[in-house]
Short mmCIF file of C-alpha atoms in Angstrom, two decimals:
data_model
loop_
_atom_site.label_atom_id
_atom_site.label_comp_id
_atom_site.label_asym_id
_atom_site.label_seq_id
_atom_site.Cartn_x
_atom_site.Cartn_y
_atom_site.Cartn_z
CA UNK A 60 94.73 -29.16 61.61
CA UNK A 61 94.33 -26.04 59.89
CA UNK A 62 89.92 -27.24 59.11
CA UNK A 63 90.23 -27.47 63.04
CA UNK A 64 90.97 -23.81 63.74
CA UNK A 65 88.63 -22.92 60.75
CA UNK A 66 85.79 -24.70 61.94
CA UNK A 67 84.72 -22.01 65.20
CA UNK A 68 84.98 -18.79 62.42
CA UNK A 69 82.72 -20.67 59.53
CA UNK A 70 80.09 -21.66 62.67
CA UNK A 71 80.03 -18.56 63.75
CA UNK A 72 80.12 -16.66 60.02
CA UNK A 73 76.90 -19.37 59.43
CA UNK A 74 75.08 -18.15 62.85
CA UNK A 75 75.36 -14.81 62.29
CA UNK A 76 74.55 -14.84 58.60
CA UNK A 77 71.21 -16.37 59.32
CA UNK A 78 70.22 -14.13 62.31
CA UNK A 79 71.02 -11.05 59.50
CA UNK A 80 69.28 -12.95 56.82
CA UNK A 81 65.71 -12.87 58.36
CA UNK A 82 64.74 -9.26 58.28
CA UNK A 83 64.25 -9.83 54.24
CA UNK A 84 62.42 -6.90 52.59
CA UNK A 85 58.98 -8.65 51.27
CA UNK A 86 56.63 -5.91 49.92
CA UNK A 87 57.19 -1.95 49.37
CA UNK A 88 53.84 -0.37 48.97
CA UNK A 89 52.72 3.16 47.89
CA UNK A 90 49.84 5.04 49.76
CA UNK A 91 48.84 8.85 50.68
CA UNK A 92 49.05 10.53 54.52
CA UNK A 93 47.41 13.37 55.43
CA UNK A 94 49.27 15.52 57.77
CA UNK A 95 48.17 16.25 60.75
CA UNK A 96 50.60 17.95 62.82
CA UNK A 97 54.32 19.74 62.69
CA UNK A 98 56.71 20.61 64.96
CA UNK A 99 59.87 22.01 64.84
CA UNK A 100 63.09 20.06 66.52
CA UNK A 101 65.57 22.94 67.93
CA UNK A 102 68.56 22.01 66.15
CA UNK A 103 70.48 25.19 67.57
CA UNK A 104 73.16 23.23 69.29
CA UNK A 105 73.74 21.11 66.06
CA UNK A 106 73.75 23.97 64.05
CA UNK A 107 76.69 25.70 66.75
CA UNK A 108 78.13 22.12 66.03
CA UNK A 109 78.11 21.53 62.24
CA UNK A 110 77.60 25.11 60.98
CA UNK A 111 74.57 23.65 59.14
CA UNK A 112 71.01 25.92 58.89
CA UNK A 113 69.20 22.51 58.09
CA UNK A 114 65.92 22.62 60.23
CA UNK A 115 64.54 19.39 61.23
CA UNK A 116 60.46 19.01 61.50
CA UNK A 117 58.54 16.61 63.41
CA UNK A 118 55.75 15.49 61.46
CA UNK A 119 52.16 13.24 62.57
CA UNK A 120 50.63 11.74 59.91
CA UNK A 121 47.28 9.99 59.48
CA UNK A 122 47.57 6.25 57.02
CA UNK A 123 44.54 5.34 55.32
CA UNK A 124 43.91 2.79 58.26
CA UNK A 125 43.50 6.02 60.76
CA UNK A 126 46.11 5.11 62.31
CA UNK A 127 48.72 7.93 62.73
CA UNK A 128 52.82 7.77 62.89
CA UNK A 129 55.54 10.13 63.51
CA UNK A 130 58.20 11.07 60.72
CA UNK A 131 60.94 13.28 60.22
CA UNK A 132 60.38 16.32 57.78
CA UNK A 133 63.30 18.39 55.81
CA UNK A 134 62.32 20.73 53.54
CA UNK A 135 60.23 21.22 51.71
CA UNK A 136 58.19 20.82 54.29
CA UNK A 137 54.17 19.93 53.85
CA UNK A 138 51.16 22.33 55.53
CA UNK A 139 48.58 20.58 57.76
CA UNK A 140 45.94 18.72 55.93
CA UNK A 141 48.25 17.88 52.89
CA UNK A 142 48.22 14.62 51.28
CA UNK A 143 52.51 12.96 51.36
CA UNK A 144 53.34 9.83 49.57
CA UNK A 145 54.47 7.41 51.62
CA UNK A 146 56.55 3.83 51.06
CA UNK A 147 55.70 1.11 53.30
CA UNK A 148 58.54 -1.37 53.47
CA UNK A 149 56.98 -4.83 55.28
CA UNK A 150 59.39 -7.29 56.11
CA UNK A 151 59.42 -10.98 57.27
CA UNK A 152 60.25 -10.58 60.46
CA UNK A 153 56.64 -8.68 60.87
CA UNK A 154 57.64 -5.09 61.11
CA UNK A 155 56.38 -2.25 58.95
CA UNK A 156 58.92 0.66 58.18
CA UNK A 157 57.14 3.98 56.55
CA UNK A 158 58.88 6.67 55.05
CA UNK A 159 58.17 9.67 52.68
CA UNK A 160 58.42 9.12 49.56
CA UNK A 161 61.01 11.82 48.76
CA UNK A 162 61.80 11.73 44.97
CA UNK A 163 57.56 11.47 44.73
CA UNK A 164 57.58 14.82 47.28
CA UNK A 165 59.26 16.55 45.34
CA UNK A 166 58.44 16.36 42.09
CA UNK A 167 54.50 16.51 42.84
CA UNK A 168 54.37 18.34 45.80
CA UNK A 169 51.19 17.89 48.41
CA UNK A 170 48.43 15.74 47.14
#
């Protein structure tokens, strides 16, 4: 009786841990961007908010394929035409995740 009233939760737990379990990190590689543009977010109203003086960049970047991608910059923040490391995450569901590669910013600085 009690397997009975089980049985919905442990299909369910079984659905749902599949659908979770197929955006599995495969590869995290290491390249250079060059920087190609900046921007600064106004954070004013979040600083009124949170009494933070954190400024927030928008940053373009150029990958090795030419291609170029938007991330978020904190400082230290990189000049135009410097070289960031960046991690690329691929997973299996097809979809590519870059980020800086912070600890690498900041202990070598622009490339």
């Amino acid at each position: 009786m009690v397997g009975l009233l089980l049985l919905p939760v442990l299909i369910w737990a079984l659905v749902t841990n599949q659908r979770l379990g197929t955006n599995r990190l495969l590869t995290v590689g290491h390249e250079t961007a060059i920087v190609t543009r900046i921007n600064e977010i106004d954070t004013s109203e979040l600083h009124s908010k949170l009494g933070s003086d954190v400024n927030i960049y928008q940053g373009f970047v150029e990958l090795a394929d030419g291609s170029e991608i938007e991330l978020g910059f904190i400082p230290p923040i990189p000049k135009v035409g410097d070289g960031v490391p960046i991690l690329v995450e691929q997973y299996d569901d097809g979809k590519i995740y870059y980020r800086i590669d912070r600890q690498e910013w900041q202990m070598s600085g622009p490339k």
